[in-house]
Tab-separated table of C-alpha atoms in Angstrom:
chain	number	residue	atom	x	y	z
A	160	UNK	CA	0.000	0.000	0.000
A	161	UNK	CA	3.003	2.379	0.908
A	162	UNK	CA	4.238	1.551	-2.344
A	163	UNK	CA	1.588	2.852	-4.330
A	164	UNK	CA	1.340	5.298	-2.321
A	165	UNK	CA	4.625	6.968	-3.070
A	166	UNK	CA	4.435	6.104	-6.592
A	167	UNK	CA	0.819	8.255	-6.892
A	168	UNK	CA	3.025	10.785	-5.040
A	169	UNK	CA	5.644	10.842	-7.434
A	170	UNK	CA	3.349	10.975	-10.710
A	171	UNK	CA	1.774	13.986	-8.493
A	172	UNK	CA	5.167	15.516	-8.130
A	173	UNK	CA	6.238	14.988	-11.872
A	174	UNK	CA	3.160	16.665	-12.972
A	175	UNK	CA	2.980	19.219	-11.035
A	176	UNK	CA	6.755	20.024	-12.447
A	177	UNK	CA	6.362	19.972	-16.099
A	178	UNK	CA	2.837	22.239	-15.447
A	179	UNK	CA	3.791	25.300	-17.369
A	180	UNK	CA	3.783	28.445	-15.656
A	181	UNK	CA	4.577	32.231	-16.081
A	182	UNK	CA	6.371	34.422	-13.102
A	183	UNK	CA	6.269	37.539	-12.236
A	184	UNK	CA	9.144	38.973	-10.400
A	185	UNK	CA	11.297	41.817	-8.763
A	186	UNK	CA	11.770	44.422	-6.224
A	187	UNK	CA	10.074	47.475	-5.130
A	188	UNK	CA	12.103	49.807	-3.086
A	189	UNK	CA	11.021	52.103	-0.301
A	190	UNK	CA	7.793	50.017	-0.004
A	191	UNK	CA	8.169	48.127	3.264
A	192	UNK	CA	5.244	46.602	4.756
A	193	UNK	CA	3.312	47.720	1.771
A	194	UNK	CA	0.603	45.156	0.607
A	195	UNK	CA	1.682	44.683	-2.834
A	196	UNK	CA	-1.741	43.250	-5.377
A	197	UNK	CA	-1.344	40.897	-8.283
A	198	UNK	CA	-4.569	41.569	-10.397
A	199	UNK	CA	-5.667	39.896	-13.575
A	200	UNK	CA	-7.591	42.456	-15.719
A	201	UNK	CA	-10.440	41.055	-17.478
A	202	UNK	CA	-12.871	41.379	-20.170
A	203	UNK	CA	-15.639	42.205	-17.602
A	204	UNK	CA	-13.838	43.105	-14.089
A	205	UNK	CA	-10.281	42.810	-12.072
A	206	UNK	CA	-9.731	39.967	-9.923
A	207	UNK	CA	-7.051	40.006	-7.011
A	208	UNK	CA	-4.630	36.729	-8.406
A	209	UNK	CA	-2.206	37.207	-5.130
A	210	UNK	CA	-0.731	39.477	-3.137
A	211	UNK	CA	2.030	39.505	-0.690
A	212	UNK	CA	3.474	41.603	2.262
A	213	UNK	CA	6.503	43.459	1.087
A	214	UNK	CA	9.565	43.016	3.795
A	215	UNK	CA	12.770	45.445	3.746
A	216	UNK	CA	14.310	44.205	0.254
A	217	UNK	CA	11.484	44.980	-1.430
A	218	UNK	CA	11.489	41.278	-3.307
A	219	UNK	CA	8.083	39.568	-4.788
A	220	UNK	CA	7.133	36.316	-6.879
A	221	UNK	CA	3.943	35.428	-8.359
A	222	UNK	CA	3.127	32.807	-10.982
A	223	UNK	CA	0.297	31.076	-12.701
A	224	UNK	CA	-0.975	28.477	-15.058
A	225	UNK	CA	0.467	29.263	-18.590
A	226	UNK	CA	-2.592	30.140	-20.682
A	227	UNK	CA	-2.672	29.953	-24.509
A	228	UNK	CA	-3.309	33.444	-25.544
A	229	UNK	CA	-1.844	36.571	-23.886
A	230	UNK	CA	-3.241	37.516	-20.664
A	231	UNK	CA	-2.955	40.765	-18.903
A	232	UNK	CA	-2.029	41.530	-15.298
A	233	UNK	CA	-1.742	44.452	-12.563
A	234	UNK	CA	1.114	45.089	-10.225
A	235	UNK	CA	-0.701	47.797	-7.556
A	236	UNK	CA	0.189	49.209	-4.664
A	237	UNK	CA	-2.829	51.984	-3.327
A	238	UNK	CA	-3.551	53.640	-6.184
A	239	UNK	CA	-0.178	53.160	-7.966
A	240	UNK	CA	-0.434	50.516	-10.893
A	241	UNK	CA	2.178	48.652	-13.261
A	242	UNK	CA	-0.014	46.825	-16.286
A	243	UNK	CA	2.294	44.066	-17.770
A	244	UNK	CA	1.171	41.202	-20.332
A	245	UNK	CA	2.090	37.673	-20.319
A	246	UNK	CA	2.234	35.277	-23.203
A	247	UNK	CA	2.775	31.707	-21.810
A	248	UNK	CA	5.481	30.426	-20.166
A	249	UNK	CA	7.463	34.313	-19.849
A	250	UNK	CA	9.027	35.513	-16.353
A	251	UNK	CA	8.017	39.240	-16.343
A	252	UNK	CA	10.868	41.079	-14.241
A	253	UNK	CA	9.811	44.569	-12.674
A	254	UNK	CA	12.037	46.738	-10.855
A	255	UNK	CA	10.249	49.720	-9.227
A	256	UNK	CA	10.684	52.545	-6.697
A	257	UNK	CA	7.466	53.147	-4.273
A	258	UNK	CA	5.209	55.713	-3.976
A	259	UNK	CA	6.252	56.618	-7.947
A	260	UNK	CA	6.539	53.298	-8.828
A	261	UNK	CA	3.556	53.758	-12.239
A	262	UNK	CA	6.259	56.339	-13.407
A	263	UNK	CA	9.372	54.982	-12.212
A	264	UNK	CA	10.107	51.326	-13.065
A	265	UNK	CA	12.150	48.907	-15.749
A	266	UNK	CA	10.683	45.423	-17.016
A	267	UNK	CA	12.548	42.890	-18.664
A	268	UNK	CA	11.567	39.555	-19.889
A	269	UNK	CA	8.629	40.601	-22.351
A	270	UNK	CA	8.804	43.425	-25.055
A	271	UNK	CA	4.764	43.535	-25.111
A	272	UNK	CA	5.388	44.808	-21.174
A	273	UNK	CA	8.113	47.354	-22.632
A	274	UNK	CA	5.377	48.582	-25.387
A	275	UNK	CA	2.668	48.328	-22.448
A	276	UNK	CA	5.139	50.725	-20.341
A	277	UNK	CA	5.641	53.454	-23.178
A	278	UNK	CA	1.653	53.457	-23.637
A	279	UNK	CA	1.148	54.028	-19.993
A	280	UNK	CA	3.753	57.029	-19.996
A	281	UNK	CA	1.954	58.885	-22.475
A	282	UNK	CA	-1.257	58.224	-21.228
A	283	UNK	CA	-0.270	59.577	-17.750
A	284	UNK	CA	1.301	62.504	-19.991
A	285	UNK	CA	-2.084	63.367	-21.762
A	286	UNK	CA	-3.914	63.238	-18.660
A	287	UNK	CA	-1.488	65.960	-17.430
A	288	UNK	CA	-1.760	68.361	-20.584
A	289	UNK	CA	-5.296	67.737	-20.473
A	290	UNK	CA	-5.621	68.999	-16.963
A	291	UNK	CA	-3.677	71.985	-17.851
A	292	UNK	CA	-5.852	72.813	-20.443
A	293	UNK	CA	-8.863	72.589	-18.586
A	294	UNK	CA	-7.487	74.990	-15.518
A	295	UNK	CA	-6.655	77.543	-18.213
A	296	UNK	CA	-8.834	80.605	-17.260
A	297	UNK	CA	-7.447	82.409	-20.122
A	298	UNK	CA	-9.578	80.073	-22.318
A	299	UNK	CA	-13.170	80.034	-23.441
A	300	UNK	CA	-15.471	77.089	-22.872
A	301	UNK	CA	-15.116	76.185	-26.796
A	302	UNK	CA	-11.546	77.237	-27.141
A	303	UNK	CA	-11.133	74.090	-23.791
A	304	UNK	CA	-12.878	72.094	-25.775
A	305	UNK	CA	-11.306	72.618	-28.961
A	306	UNK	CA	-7.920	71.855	-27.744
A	307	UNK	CA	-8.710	68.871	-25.742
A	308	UNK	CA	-10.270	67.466	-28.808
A	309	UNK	CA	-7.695	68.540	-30.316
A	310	UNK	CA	-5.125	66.680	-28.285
A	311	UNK	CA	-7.205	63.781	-27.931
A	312	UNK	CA	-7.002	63.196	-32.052
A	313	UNK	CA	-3.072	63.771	-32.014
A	314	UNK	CA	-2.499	61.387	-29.319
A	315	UNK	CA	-4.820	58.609	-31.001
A	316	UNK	CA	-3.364	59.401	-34.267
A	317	UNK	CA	0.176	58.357	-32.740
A	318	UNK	CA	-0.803	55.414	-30.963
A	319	UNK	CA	-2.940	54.020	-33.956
A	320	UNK	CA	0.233	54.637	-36.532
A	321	UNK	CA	2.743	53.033	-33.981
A	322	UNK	CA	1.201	50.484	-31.913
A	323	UNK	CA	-2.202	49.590	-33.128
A	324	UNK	CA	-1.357	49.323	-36.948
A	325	UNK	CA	2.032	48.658	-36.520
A	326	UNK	CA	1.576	45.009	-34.781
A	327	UNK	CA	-1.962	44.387	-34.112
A	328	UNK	CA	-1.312	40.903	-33.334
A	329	UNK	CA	1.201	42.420	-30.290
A	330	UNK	CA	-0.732	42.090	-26.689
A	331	UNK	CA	0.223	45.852	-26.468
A	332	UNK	CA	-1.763	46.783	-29.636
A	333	UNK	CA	-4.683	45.151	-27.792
A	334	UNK	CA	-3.573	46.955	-24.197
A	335	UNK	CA	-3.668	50.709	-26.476
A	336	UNK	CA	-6.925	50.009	-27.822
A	337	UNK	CA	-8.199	50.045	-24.302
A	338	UNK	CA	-6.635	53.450	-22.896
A	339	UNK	CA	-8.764	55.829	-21.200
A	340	UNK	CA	-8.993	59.926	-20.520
A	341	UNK	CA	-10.654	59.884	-17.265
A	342	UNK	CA	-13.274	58.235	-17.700
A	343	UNK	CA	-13.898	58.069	-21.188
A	344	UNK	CA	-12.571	55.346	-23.591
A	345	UNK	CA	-9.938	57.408	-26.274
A	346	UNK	CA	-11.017	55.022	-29.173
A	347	UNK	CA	-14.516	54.411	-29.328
A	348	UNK	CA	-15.578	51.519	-30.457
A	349	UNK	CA	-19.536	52.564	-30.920
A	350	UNK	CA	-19.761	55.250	-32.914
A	351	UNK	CA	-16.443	56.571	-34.623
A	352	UNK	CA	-15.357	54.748	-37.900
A	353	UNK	CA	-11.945	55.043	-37.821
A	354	UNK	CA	-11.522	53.552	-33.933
A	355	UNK	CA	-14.004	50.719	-35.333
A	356	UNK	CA	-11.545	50.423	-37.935
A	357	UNK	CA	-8.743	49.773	-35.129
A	358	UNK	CA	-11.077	47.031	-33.305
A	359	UNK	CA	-11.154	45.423	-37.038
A	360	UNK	CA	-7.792	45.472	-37.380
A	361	UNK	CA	-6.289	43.813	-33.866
A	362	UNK	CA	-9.631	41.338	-34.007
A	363	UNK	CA	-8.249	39.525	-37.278
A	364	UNK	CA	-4.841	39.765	-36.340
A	365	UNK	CA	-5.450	38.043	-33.054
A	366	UNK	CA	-7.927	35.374	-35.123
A	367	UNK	CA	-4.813	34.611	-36.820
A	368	UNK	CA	-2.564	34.379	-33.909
A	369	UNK	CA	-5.112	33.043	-31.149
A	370	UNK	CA	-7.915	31.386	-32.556
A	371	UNK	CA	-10.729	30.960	-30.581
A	372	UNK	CA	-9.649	33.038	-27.805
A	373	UNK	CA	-12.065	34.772	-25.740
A	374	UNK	CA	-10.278	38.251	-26.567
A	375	UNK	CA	-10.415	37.932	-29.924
A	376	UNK	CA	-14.357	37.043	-29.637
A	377	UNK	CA	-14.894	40.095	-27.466
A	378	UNK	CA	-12.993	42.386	-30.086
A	379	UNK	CA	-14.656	41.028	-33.322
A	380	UNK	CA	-18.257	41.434	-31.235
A	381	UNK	CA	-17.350	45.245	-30.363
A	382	UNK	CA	-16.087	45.674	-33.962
A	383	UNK	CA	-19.586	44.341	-35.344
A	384	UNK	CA	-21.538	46.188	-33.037
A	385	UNK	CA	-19.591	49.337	-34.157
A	386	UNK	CA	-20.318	48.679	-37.747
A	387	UNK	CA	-24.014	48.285	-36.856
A	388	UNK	CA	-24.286	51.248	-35.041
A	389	UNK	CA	-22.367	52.919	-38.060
A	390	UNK	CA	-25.193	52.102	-40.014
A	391	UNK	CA	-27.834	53.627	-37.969
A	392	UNK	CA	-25.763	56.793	-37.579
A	393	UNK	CA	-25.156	57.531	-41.437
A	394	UNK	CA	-28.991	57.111	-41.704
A	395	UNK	CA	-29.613	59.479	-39.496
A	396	UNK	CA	-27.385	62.154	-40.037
A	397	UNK	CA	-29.366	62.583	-43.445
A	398	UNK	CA	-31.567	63.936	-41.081
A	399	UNK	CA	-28.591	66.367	-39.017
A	400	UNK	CA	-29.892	69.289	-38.136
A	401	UNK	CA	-27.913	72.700	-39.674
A	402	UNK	CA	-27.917	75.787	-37.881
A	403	UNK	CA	-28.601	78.155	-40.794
A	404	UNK	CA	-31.715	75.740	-41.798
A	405	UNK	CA	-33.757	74.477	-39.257
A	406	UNK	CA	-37.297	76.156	-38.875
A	407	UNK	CA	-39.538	73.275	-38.501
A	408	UNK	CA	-37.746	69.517	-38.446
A	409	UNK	CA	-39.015	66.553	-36.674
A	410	UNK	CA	-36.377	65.968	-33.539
A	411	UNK	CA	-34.252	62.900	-33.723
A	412	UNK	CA	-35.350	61.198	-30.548
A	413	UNK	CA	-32.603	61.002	-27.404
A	414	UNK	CA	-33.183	57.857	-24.732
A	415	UNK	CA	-30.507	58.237	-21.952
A	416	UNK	CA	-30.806	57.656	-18.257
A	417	UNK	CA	-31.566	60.441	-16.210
A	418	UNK	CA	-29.927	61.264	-12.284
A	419	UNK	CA	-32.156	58.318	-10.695
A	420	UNK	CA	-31.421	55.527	-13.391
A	421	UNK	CA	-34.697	55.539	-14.945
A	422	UNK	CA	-34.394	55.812	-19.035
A	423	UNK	CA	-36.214	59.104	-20.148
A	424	UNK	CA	-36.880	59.551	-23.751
A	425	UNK	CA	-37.022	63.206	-25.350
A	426	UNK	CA	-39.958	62.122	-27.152
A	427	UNK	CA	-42.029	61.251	-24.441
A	428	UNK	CA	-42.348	65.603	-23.617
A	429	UNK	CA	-44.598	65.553	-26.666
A	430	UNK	CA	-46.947	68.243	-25.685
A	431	UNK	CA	-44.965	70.612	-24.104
A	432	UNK	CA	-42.526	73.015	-25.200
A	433	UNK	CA	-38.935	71.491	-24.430
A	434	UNK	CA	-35.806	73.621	-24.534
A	435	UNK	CA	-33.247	70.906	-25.310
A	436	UNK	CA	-30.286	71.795	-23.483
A	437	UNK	CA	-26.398	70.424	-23.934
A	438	UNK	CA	-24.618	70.886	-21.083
A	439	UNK	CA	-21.096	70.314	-19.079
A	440	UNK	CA	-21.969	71.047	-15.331
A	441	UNK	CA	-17.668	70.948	-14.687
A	442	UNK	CA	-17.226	74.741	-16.534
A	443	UNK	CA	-16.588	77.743	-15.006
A	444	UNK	CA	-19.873	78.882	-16.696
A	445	UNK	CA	-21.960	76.509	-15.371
A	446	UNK	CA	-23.742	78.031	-12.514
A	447	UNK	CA	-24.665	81.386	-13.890
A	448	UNK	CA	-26.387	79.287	-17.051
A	449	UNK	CA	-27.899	76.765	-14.568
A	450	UNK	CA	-30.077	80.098	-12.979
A	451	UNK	CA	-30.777	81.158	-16.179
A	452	UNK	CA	-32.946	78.118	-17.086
A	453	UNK	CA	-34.145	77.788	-12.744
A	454	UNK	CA	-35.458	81.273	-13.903
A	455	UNK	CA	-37.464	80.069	-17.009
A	456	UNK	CA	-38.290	76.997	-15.847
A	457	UNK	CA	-39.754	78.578	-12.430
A	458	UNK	CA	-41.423	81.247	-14.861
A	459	UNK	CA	-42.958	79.050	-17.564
A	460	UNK	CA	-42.972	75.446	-16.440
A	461	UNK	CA	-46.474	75.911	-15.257
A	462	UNK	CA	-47.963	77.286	-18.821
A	463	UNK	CA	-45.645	73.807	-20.358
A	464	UNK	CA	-42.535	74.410	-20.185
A	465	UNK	CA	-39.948	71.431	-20.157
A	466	UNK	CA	-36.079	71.111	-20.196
A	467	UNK	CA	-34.283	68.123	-21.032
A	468	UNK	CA	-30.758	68.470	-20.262
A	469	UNK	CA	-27.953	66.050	-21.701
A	470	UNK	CA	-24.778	66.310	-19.904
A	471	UNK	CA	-21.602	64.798	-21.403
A	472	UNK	CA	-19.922	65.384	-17.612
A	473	UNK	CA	-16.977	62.838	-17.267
A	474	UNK	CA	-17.781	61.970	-13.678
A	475	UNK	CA	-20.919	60.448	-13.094
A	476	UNK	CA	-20.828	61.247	-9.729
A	477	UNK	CA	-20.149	64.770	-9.611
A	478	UNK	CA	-22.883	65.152	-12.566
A	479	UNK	CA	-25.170	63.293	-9.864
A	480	UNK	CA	-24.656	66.062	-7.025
A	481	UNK	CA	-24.913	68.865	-9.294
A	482	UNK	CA	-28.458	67.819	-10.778
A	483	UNK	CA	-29.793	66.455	-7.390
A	484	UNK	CA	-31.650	69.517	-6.800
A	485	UNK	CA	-32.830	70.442	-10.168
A	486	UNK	CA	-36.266	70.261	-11.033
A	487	UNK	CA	-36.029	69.706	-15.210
A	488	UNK	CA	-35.541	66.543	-17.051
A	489	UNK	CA	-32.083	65.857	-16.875
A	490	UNK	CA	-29.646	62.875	-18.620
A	491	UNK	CA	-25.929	61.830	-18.795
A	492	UNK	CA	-24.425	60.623	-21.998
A	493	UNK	CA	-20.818	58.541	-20.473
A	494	UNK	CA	-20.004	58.748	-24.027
A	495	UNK	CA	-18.730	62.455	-23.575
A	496	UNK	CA	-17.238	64.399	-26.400
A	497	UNK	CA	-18.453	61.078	-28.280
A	498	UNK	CA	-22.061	61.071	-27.898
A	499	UNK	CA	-24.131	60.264	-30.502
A	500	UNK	CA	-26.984	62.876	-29.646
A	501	UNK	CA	-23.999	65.632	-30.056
A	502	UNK	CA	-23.628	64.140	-33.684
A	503	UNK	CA	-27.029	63.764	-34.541
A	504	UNK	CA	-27.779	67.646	-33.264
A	505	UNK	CA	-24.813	68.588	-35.523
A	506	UNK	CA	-23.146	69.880	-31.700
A	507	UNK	CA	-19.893	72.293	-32.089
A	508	UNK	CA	-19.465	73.722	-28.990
A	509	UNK	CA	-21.440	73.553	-26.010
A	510	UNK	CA	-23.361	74.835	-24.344
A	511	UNK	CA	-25.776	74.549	-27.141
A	512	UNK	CA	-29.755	74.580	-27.115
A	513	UNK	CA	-32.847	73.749	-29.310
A	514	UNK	CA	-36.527	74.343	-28.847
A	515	UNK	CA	-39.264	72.332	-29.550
A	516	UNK	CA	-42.685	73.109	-30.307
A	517	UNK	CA	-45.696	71.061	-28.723
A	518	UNK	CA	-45.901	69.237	-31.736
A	519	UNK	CA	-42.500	67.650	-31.308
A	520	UNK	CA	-41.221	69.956	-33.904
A	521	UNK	CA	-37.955	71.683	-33.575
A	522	UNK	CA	-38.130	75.426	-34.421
A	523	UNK	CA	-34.965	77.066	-33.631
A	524	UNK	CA	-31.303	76.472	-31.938
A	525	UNK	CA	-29.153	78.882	-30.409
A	526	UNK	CA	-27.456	80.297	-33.148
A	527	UNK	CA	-30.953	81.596	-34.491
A	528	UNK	CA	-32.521	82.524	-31.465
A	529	UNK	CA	-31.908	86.091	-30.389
A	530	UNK	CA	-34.338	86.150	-27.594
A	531	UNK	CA	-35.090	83.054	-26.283
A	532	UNK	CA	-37.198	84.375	-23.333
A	533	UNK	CA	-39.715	85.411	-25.769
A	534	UNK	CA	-39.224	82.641	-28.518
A	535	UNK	CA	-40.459	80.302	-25.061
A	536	UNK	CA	-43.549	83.194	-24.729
A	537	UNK	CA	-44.210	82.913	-28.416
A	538	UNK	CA	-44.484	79.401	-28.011
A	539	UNK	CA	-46.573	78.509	-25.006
């Protein structure tokens, strides 16, 4: 009986050697006692993998089950992050200095994780300029705008060019596609041809390289969603509303959920008159205009009177508190500078503003409304 025993544990031991894993190794200085977090970053959520008390050197060793397309991790400590990839059987080497250690660190073992480092340097660098832009007070509410947006196209124009396009089949073309401004996704996969275009692109490359991966499925399903919603976008900007002609066109309907959750649909005011208002509550502008409209909604909600608000604020959150108290109709787009309903209203710079008749009929925007007080009266 002792006999097979051993020789069960034996096969046990031999298999449990040739298993083939990855590692992830290294030091992080100045981080003693620090509670160092070894996350795998999913399609749908993180999951903590391990984690380990660091002691005075700093050192740290994780590993897993090889798997057979590339996989992507988290090294965190707080709110300081390393991403790294790992394709199969790799060690991953990270050398890092706590508390800068999401700035200041060197991998070795993987030049995806090299790639994945120079990605998350320049998105940490566009965050910064962004910031800077947006705590200029010597800049208009459009001219913000414009130059975010503008900075926002250069930066995806680099990163498609030199590390979508230029290996999609790389784990670090996949990583880039994924980047983020806040909260905002910089390529969007729903509703801007070019970024679907990028989706395409690492999708078949990864068909190729990983078949029947569950990354590759994810991709190719964003990519045809994309396409769809493509579709339904060119159709209706045949119907986009210009400025310099709009006197009486049918609206193009919004559905977005308003401050409590529920899903409030632009066409369901039919019957009132509705000042359709696009709005960014985080301006310096944004009080003064938010009285403007308590004082003709308190004036003329009675006689019909309606405001439905879209707000492409960032933070969900903040856009939560600042609409808590207000008495209109009022919806978040997370889709930001994005949003569909900014396309579809043909939306340059915001704020921005239509009305709408009783009939559901729009009959004037902000560029051809010189009193809007009395185009409300007029109405009612």
């Amino acid at each position: 009986m002792k006999k097979y025993l051993l020789i069960a544990m034996a096969v046990l031991a031999i298999a449990s050697c040739s298993e083939k894993k990855y590692h992830v190794e290294g030091t992080i200085s100045n981080a003693k006692d620090s509670l160092l977090v070894f996350e795998n970053i999913g399609i749908e959520d993180i999951t903590v993998v391990d984690s380990v008390r660091l002691g005075e050197d700093g050192t740290f060793s994780f590993s897993g089950a090889a798997q057979e397309a590339p996989e992507f991790y988290r090294l965190r400590i707080n709110g300081q992050i390393i991403n790294v990839s790992i394709d199969s059987t790799e060690t991953i080497t990270v050398k890092a200095d706590y508390p800068k250690m999401a700035t200041q660190y060197e991998v070795s073992g993987s030049d995806n994780c090299l790639k994945i480092k120079e990605l998350a340097l320049k998105q940490i660098d566009l965050r910064q300029r962004a910031i800077a832009i947006s705590e200029n007070e010597d800049l208009t509410v459009r001219e913000t705008n414009d130059s975010i947006y503008k900075l926002v196209s250069q930066y995806k124009e680099d990163i498609k060019k030199n590390y979508i396009y230029a290996e999609p089949g790389k784990a670090y073309a996949y990583f880039a596609l994924f980047q983020t401004l806040g909260d905002m996704l910089l390529f969007n996969p729903r509703a801007d041809r070019e970024d679907i275009k990028a989706f395409a692109a690492v999708a078949t490359s990864w068909d190729s390289f990983y078949p029947n991966s569950a990354r590759g499925a994810n991709l190719h399903n964003i990519a045809i969603e994309g396409m769809n919603n493509i579709r339904i976008n060119d159709a209706a900007r045949a119907q986009t509303i210009d400025a310099d002609k709009v006197s009486a066109a049918g609206i193009i309907d919004i559905n977005l959920p308003d401050n409590k959750g529920k899903q409030r649909k632009l066409s369901s005011l039919k019957g009132k008159v509705v000042l359709l208002d696009f709005h960014v509550f985080a301006t310096e502008n944004s009080p003064a205009r938010i009285l403007l409209l308590r004082e003709l909604y308190n004036k003329y909600h009675a006689q019909g009177l309606e405001i439905y608000q879209v707000s492409i604020d960032p933070d969900e959150h903040f856009w939560k508190q600042q609409t808590a108290a207000l008495p209109w109709v009022n919806v978040r787009d997370g889709n930001g500078l994005q949003s569909q309903s900014l396309a579809f209203y043909n939306v340059q710079g915001i704020p921005d503003y239509f009305l709408i008749d009783r009939s559901n009929t729009i009959v004037g925007r902000a560029q051809n409304i010189k009193d809007l007080e009395q185009a409300i009266k007029d109405l009612l």
